[in-house]
Coordinates of C-alpha atoms in Angstrom, one line a residue:
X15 CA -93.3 30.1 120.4
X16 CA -92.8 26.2 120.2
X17 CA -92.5 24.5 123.5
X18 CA -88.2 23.7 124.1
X19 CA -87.1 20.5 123.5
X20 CA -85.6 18.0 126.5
X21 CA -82.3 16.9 125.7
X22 CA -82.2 13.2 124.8
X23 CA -79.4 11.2 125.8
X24 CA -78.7 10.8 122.0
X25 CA -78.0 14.1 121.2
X26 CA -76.0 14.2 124.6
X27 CA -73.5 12.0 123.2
X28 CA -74.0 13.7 119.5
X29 CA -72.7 17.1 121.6
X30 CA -70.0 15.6 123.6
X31 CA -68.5 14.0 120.6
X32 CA -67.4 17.5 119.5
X33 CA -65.4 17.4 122.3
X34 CA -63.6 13.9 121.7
X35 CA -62.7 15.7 118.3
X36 CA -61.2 19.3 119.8
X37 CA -59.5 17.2 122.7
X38 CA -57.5 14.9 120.4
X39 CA -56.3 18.0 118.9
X40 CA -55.5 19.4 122.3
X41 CA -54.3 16.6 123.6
X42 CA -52.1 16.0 121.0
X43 CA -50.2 19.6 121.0
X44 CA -50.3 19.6 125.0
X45 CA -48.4 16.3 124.7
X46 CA -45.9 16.4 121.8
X47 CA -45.8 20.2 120.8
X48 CA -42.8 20.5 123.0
X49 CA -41.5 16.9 122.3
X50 CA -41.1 17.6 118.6
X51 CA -39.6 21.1 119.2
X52 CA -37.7 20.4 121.8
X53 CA -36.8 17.2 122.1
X54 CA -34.8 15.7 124.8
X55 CA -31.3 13.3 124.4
X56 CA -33.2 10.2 124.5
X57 CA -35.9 11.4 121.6
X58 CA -32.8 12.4 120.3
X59 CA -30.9 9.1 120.0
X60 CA -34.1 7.7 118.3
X61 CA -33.9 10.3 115.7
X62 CA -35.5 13.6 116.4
X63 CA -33.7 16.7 115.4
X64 CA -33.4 20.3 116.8
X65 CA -35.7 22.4 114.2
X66 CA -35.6 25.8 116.0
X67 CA -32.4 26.8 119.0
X68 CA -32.7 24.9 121.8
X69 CA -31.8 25.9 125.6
X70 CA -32.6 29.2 126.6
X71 CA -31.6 31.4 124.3
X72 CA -34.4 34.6 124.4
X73 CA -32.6 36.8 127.3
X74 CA -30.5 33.7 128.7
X75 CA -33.9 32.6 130.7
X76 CA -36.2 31.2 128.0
X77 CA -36.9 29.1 124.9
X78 CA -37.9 29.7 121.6
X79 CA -40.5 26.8 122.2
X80 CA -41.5 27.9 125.4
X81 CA -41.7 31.5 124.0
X82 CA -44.1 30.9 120.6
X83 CA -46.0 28.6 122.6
X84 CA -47.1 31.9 125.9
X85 CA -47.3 34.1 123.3
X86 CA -49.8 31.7 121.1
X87 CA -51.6 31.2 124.5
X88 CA -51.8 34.9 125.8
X89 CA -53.0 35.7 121.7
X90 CA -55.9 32.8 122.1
X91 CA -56.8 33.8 125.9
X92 CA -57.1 37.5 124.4
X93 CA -59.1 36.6 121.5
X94 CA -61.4 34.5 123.9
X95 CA -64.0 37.3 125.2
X96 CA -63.8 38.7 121.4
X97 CA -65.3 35.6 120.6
X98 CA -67.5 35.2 123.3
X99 CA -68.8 38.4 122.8
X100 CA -69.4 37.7 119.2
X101 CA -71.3 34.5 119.9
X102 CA -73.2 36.2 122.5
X103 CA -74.6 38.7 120.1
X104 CA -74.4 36.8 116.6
X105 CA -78.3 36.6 114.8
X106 CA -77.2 33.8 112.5
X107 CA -80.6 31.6 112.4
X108 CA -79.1 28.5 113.5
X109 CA -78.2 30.1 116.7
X110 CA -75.2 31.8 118.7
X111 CA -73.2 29.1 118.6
X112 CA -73.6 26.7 115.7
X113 CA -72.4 29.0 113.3
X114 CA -68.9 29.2 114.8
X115 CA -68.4 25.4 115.5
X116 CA -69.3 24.9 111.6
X117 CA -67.1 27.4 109.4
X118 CA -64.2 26.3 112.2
X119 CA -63.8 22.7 112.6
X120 CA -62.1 22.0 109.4
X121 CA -59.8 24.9 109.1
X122 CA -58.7 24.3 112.7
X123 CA -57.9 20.5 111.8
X124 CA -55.6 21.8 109.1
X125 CA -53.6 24.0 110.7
X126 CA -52.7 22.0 113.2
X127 CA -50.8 19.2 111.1
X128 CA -49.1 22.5 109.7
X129 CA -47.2 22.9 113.0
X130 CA -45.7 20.2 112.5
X131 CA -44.3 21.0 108.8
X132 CA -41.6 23.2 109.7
X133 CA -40.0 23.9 106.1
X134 CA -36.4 23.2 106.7
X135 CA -35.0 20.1 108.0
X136 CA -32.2 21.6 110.6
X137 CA -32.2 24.4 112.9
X138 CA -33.8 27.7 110.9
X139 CA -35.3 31.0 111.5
X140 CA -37.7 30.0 108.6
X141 CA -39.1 26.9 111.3
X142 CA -39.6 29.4 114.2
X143 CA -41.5 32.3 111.6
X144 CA -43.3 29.0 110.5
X145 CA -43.8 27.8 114.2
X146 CA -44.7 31.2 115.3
X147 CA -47.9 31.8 112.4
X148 CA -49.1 28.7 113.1
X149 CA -49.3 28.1 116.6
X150 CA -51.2 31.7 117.1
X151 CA -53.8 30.4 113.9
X152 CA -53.9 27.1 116.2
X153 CA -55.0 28.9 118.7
X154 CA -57.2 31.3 117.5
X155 CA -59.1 28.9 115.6
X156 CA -59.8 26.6 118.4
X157 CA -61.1 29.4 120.5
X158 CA -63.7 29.9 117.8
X159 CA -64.8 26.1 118.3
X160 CA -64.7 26.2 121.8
X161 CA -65.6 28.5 123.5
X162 CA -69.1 28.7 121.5
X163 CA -69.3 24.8 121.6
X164 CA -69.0 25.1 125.7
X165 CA -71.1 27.8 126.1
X166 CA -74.2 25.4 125.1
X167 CA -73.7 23.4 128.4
X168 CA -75.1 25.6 129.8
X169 CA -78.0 26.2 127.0
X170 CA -78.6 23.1 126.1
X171 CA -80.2 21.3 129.5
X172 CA -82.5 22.4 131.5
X173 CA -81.8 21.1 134.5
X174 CA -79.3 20.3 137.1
X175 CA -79.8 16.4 136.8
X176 CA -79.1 16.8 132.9
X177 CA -76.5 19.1 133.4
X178 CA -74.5 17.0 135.4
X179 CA -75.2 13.8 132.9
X180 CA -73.8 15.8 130.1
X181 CA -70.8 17.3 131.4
X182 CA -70.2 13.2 132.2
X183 CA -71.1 12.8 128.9
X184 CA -68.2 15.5 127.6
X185 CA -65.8 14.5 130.5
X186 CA -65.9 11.0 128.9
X187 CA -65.1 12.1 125.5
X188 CA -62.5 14.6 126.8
X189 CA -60.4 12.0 128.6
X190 CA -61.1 9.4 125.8
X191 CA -60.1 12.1 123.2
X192 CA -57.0 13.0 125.2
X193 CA -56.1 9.2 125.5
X194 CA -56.4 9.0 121.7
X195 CA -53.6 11.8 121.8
X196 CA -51.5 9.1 123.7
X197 CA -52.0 6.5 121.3
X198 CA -49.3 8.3 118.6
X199 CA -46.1 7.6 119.7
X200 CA -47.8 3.5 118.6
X201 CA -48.8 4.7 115.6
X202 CA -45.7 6.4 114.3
X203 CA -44.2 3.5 116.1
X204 CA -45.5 0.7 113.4
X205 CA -44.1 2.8 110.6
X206 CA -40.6 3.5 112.0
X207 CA -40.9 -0.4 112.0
X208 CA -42.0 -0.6 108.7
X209 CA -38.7 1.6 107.5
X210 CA -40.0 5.0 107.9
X211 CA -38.4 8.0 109.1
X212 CA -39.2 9.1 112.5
X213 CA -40.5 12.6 111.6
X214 CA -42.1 11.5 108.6
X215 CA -43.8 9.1 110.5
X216 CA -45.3 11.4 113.6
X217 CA -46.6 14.1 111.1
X218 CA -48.4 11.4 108.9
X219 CA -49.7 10.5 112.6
X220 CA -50.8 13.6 113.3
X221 CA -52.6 14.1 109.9
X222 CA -54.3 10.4 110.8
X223 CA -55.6 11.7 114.2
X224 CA -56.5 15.5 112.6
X225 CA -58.9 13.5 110.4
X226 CA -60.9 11.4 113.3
X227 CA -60.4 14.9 115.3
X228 CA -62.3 16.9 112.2
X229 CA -65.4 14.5 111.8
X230 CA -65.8 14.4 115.3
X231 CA -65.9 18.4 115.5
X232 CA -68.1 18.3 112.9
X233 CA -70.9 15.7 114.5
X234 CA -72.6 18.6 117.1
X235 CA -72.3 21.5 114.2
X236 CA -74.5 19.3 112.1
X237 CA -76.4 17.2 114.3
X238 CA -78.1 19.6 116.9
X239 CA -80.4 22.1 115.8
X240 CA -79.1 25.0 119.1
X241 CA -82.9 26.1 118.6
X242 CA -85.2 23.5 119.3
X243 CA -83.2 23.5 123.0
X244 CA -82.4 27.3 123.9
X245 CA -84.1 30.5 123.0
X246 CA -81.8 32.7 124.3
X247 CA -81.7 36.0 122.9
X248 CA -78.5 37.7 121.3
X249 CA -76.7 40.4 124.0
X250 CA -76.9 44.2 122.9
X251 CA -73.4 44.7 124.7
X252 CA -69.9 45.4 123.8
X253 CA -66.8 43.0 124.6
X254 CA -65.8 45.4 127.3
X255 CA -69.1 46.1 128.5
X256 CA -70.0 42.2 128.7
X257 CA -66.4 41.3 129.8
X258 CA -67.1 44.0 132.8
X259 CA -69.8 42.9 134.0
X260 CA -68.6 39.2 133.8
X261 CA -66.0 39.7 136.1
X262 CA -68.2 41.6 138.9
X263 CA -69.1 38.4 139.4
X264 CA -67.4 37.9 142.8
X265 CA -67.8 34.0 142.9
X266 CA -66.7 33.9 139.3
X267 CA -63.6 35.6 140.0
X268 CA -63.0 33.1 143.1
X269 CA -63.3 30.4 140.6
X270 CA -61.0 31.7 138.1
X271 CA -58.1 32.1 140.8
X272 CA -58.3 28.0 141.1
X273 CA -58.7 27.4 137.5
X274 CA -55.4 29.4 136.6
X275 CA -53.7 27.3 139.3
X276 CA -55.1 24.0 138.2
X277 CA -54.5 24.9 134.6
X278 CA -50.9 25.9 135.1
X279 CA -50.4 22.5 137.3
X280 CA -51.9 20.1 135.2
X281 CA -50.0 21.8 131.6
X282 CA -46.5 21.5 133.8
X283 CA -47.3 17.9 134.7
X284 CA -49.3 17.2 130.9
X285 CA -46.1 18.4 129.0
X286 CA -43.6 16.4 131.0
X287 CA -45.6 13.1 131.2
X288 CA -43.6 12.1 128.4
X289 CA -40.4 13.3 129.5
X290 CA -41.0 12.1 133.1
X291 CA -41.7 8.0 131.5
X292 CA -38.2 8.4 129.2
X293 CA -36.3 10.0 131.8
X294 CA -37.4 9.8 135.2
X295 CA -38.9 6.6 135.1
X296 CA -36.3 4.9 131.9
X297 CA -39.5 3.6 130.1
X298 CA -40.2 3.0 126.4
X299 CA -42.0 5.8 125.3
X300 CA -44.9 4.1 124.8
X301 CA -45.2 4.0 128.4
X302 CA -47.4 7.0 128.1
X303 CA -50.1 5.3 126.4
X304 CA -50.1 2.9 128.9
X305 CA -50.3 4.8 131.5
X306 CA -52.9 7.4 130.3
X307 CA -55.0 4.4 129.5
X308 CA -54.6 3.2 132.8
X309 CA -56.0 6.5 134.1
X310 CA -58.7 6.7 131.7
X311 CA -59.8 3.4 132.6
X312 CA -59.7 4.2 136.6
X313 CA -61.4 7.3 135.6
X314 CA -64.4 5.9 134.1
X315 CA -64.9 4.0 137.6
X316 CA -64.9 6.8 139.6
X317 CA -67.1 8.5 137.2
X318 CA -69.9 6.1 138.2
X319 CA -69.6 7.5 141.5
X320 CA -69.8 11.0 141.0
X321 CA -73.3 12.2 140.7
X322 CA -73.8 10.6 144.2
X323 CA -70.4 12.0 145.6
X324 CA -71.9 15.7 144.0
X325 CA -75.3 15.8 145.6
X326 CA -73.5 13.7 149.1
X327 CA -70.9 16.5 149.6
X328 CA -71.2 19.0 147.0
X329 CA -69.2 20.0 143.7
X330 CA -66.6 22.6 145.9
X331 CA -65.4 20.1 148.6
X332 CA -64.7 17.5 145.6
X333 CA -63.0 19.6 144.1
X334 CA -60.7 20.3 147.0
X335 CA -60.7 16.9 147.5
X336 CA -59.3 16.4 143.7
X337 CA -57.1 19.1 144.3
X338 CA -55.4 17.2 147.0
X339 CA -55.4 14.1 145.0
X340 CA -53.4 16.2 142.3
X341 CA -51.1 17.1 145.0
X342 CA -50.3 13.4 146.0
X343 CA -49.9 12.3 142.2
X344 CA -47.2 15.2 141.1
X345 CA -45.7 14.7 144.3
X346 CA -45.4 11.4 143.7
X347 CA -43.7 11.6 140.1
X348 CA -41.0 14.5 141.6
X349 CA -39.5 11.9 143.7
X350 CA -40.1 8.9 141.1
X351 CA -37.2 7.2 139.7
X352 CA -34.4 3.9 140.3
X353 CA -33.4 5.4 143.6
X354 CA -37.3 5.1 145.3
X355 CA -37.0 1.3 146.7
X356 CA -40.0 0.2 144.1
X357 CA -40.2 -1.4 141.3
X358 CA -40.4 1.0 138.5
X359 CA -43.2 -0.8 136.7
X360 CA -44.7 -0.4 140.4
X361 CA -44.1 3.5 140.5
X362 CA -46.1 4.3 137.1
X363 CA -48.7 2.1 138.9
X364 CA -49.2 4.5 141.7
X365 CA -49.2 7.8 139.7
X366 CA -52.1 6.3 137.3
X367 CA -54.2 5.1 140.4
X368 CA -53.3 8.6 142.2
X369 CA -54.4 10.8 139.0
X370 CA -57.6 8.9 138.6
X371 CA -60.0 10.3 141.4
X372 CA -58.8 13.7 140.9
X373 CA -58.9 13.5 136.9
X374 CA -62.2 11.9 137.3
X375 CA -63.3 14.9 139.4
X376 CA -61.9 17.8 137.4
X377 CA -63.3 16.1 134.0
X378 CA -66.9 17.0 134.9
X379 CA -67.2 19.4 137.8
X380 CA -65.7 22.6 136.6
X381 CA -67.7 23.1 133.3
X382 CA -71.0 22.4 135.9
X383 CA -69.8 25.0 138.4
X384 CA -69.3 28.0 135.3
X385 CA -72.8 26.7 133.7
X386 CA -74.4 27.4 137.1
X387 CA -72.4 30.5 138.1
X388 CA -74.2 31.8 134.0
X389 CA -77.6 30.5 135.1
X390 CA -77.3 32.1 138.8
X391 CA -75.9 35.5 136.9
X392 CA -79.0 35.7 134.6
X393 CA -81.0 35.9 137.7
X394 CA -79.3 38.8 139.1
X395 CA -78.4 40.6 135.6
X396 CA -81.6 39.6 133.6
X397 CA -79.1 38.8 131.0
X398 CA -77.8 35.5 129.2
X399 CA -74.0 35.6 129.1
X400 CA -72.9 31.9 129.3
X401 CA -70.8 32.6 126.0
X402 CA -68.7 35.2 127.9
X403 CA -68.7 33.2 131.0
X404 CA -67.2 30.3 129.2
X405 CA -64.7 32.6 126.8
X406 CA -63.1 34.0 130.4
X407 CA -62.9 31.0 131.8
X408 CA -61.1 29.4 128.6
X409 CA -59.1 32.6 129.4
X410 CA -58.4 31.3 132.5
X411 CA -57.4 28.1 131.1
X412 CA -55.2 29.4 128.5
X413 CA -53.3 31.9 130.8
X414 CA -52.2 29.0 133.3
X415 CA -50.9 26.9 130.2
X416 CA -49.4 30.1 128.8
X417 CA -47.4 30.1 131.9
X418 CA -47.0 26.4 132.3
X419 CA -45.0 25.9 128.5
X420 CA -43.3 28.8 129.7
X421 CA -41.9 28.0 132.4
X422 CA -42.1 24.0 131.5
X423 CA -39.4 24.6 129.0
X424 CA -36.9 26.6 131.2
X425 CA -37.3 24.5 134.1
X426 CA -36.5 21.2 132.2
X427 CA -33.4 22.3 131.3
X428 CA -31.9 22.9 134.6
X429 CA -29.0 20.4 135.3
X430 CA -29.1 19.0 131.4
X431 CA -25.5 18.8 131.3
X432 CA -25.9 16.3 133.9
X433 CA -27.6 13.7 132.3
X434 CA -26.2 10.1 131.4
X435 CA -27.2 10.3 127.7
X436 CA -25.1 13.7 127.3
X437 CA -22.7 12.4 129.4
X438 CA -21.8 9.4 126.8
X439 CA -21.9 12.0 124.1
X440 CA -19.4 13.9 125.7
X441 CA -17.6 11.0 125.8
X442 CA -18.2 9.8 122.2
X443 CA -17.2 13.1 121.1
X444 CA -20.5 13.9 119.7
X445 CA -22.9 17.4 119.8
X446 CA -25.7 15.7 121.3
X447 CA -25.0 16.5 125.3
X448 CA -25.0 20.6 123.9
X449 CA -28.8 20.0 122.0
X450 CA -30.6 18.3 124.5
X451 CA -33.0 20.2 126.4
X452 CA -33.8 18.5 129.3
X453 CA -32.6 16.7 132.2
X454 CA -34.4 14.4 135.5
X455 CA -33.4 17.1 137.9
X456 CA -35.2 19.9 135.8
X457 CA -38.2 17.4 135.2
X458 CA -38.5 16.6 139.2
X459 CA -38.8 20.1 139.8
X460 CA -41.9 20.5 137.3
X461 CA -43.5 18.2 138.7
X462 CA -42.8 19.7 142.1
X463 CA -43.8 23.1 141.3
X464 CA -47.0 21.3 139.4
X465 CA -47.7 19.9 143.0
X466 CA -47.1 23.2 144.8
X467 CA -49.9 24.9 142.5
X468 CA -52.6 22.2 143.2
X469 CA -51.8 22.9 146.8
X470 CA -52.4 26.8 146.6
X471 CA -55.5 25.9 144.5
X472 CA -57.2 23.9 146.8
X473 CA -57.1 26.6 149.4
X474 CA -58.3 29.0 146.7
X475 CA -61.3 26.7 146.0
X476 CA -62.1 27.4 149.9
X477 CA -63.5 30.6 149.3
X478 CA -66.1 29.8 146.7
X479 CA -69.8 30.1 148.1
X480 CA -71.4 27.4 146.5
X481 CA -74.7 27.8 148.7
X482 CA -75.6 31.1 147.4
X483 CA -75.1 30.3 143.6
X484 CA -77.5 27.1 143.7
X485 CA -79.9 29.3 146.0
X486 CA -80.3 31.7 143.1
X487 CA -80.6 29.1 140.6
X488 CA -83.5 27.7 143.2
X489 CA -85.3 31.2 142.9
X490 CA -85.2 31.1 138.8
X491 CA -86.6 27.4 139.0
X492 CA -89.3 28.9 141.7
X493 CA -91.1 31.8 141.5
X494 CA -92.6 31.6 144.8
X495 CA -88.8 31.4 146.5
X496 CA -88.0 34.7 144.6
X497 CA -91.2 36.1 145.9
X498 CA -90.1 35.2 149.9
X499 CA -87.0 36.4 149.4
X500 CA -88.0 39.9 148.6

C-alpha cells in the first residue's frame, strides 16, 4: 500500500474553500430566511411584503416561518446520522466522502434561490407548500455536503499541529463566507438604486451569491483525491448500531450538551442581527455588513493568537472563555439602544469588538475537539467513525437552530403593537402596524435569552475531560504508552 500523503498547505486552503461555498449559503438563510418571510415594519416601509400569515397564528404561540423553518431543521438533524452512516460505509473508489460532496454541491445551490421564489406575490397557502418543500430539500441537501465534507478534518491530517492549521484554515473561510452573506443587503441595494424592485432585486442577489457559493463547493470535490490522505476502511454497521455506539461516548455526549446551547444562542442572536441594527440600534440596514466586517476583521487578529492560546491553556478553558465572551456581547445588544448614554455608532462598536474573541474561538476549536474525540474513539472501538461523529454533532447543531427560529420568531413579536413605525400606521390609517412581526422589546429579549444560553453552556463545557481524550490520542501516536498503560 502506497505511503499516505502529508497535507500541503495548498490543498488545506483547496478543502476549506468548500466551506467559504456551504457558509455563504448558510449564512445567507440564517441571516435573511426570516427577513424575507417575515419581515418587520421598517423592511416593510422599504417595500417587503407579507408572502405567508404573519404573527403567531399555528395554535396562537407560533409562526408559519418559525414553524417550516424547526421542522426543516429537526428533518435535516434526522437525516444527519443517515448520512453519516452512509458515508461511513459507502465503497465508491474515490472514497467515503468525495462522492457525496460531488453529486450535491450543485443541486443544493439551486434549491436554495428556490426559497426565495415563492409563486404568488401576496399572502398564499401556495407560498407556505412552496416554502415548506423547499426548505426541508435545503436542508437535506446540505447535510449531504456537510457532514461528509467535515468528517475529512479529521481524515485528512495526521496530526494535531495540522489539524489545528486546517480548522484555521476552514474557520477563515467560514467567517469570510458568512461575511459574504452580509454583503447582500449592498448588492440588492445598487439595483433598488438602479430602479429595481426590492424583491426582484434580493432574489437576483441570492442567485449571484448561489453561483460563487457552487464553485466554491465544488473546488474540494474535485481538487482532493480523499485517498492519497486517508485509508480508512468503510464501517460494516447499521445507522442505529453506529449511532449507538456514538453516543456511549461519555465525553461526546458532554460536548453535545454545549454545542446545542451554543447553537441555539448564536441562531437567536444570528437571526436578529438584522433586526437588532434596524430596530434596536435605528441603523441603515446595511449596518450589518459593517458590522460583521468589523468582526471578521477582529477575528482574523485573534486568530493569530490561537494556536499559542490552545497549547498555553487548552482548547476546553477557551472555550469557556469564549462562552463568556458570548455572554458579554448578547448582553450587551439586549440593553442597546437611544436610551444607553452612548453614541449609537459607539454601541455597534462594542458588540463587534465583544463578538470577536469568542467568534474567533468558536470558528476553529469545536470541529478540533469532535476530530479528536473520533481519533481518541478509534482507539477504544478499533473502529473509524468520524463520519458519524460529525453527522451527530451537525445534529446537535441543527437541533439548537431548530429551536432558535422557533422560538426567534415568537419572541420578536412580543410587544409589536408597540412600536413607533406601527404606531404612525395606526395613525395614517394604514394595515401596516397589524403585519409587522416584530418589535425592540421582543428583539431585547432574544438577545437576552441568547445570553442566558451561552451562560448555561459554559458551565456545561466544565464537565468535558479534555486530559483523557488527548492521552488516548497519545497512546495511538505511541505504541510504547499503550504498552505501560496496560
Amino acid at each position: 500500500m502506497a505511503e499516505l500523503k502529508t497535507l500541503s498547505r495548498g490543498k488545506m486552503w483547496c478543502y476549506a474553500i468548500g466551506q467559504l461555498g456551504w457558509s455563504i449559503i448558510s449564512g445567507l438563510i440564517g441571516s435573511w430566511l426570516v427577513y424575507f418571510y417575515q419581515p418587520n415594519a421598517e423592511a416593510m416601509a422599504d417595500g417587503m411584503i407579507n408572502l405567508i400569515p404573519a404573527g403567531r397564528v399555528v395554535f396562537g404561540i407560533l409562526t408559519i416561518i418559525g414553524l417550516v423553518t424547526a421542522v426543516g431543521r429537526v428533518f435535516d438533524a434526522v437525516t444527519d446520522p443517515l448520512v453519516g452512516n452512509w458515508s461511513d460505509s459507502c465503497k465508491n473508489k474515490l472514497g467515503r466522502r468525495i462522492p457525496f460532496m460531488r453529486w450535491s454541491a450543485i443541486p443544493l445551490g439551486i434549491v436554495f434561490v428556490l426559497i426565495f421564489c415563492a409563486p404568488v406575490p401576496k399572502v398564499s397557502a401556495a407560498n407556505t407548500a412552496w416554502l415548506f418543500v423547499t426548505v426541508l430539500a435545503y436542508y437535506f441537501l446540505i447535510t449531504c455536503y456537510c457532514t461528509p465534507y467535515t468528517s475529512l478534518l479529521a481524515e485528512l491530517p495526521h496530526s494535531q499541529d495540522e489539524k489545528l492549521k486546517l480548522s484555521m484554515c476552514i474557520s477563515l473561510t467560514f467567517i469570510v463566507g458568512t461575511c459574504l452573506g452580509y454583503t447582500a443587503p449592498m448588492i440588492w441595494g445598487a439595483m433598488i438604486g438602479g430602479g429595481m424592485e426590492r424583491i426582484p432585486a434580493m432574489r437576483i442577489t441570492f442567485a449571484i451569491l448561489s453561483v460563487i457559493a457552487t464553485i466554491c463547493m465544488l473546488v474540494p470535490a474535485f481538487g482532493i483525491n480523499e485517498k492519497d490522505y486517508c485509508d480508512a476502511k468503510p464501517t460494516s454497521s447499521n445507522m442505529f448500531s453506529s449511532l449507538g455506539k456514538t453516543f456511549k461516548n461519555r465525553d461526546f455526549k458532554v460536548f453535545l450538551g454545549q454545542d446545542i446551547i451554543y447553537f441555539f444562542g448564536l441562531a437567536m442572536f444570528q437571526t436578529g442581527l438584522p433586526f437588532f441594527v434596524t430596530s434596536l440600534l435605528h441603523l441603515p440596514e446595511a449596518w450589518t455588513t459593517y458590522m460583521m466586517g468589523g468582526l471578521t476583521f477582529l477575528s482574523l487578529i485573534f486568530y493569530l493568537f490561537v494556536p499559542k492560546m490552545t497549547k498555553k491553556w487548552g482548547k476546553k478553558k477557551l472555550l469557556i472563555a469564549a462562552f463568556v465572551g458570548f455572554v458579554l456581547t448578547f448582553g450587551f445588544t439586549a440593553i442597546a439602544g437611544e436610551k444607553l448614554p452612548l453614541p449609537i455608532v459607539a454601541q455597534a462598536v462594542i458588540i463587534v469588538v465583544l463578538g470577536s474573541f469568542p467568534q474567533a474561538i468558536f470558528g476553529i476549536i469545536p470541529q478540533t475537539i469532535v476530530a479528536d474525540i473520533a481519533q481518541s474513539d478509534e482507539v477504544v472501538t478499533g473502529e473509524n467513525r468520524s463520519g458519524m461523529f460529525y453527522a451527530a454533532r451537525t445534529f446537535a447543531m441543527k437541533l439548537g437552530q431548530s429551536l432558535a427560529m422557533l422560538l426567534f420568531t415568537s419572541l420578536a413579536t412580543i410587544g409589536v403593537a408597540k412600536t413607533a413605525a406601527a404606531q404612525q400606521a395606526i395613525e395614517a390609517g394604514e394595515e401596516l402596524a397589524e403585519q409587522a412581526a416584530g418589535s425592540p422589546t421582543g428583539y431585547r429579549i432574544v438577545a437576552l435569552v441568547a445570553s442566558i444560553c451561552c451562560l448555561i453552556g459554559g458551565f456545561i463545557m466544565m464537565l468535558f475531560n479534555e486530559k483523557r481524550i488527548l492521552k488516548l490520542i497519545e497512546v495511538q501516536n505511541n505504541p510504547d504508552t499503550k504498552t505501560e498503560s496496560e
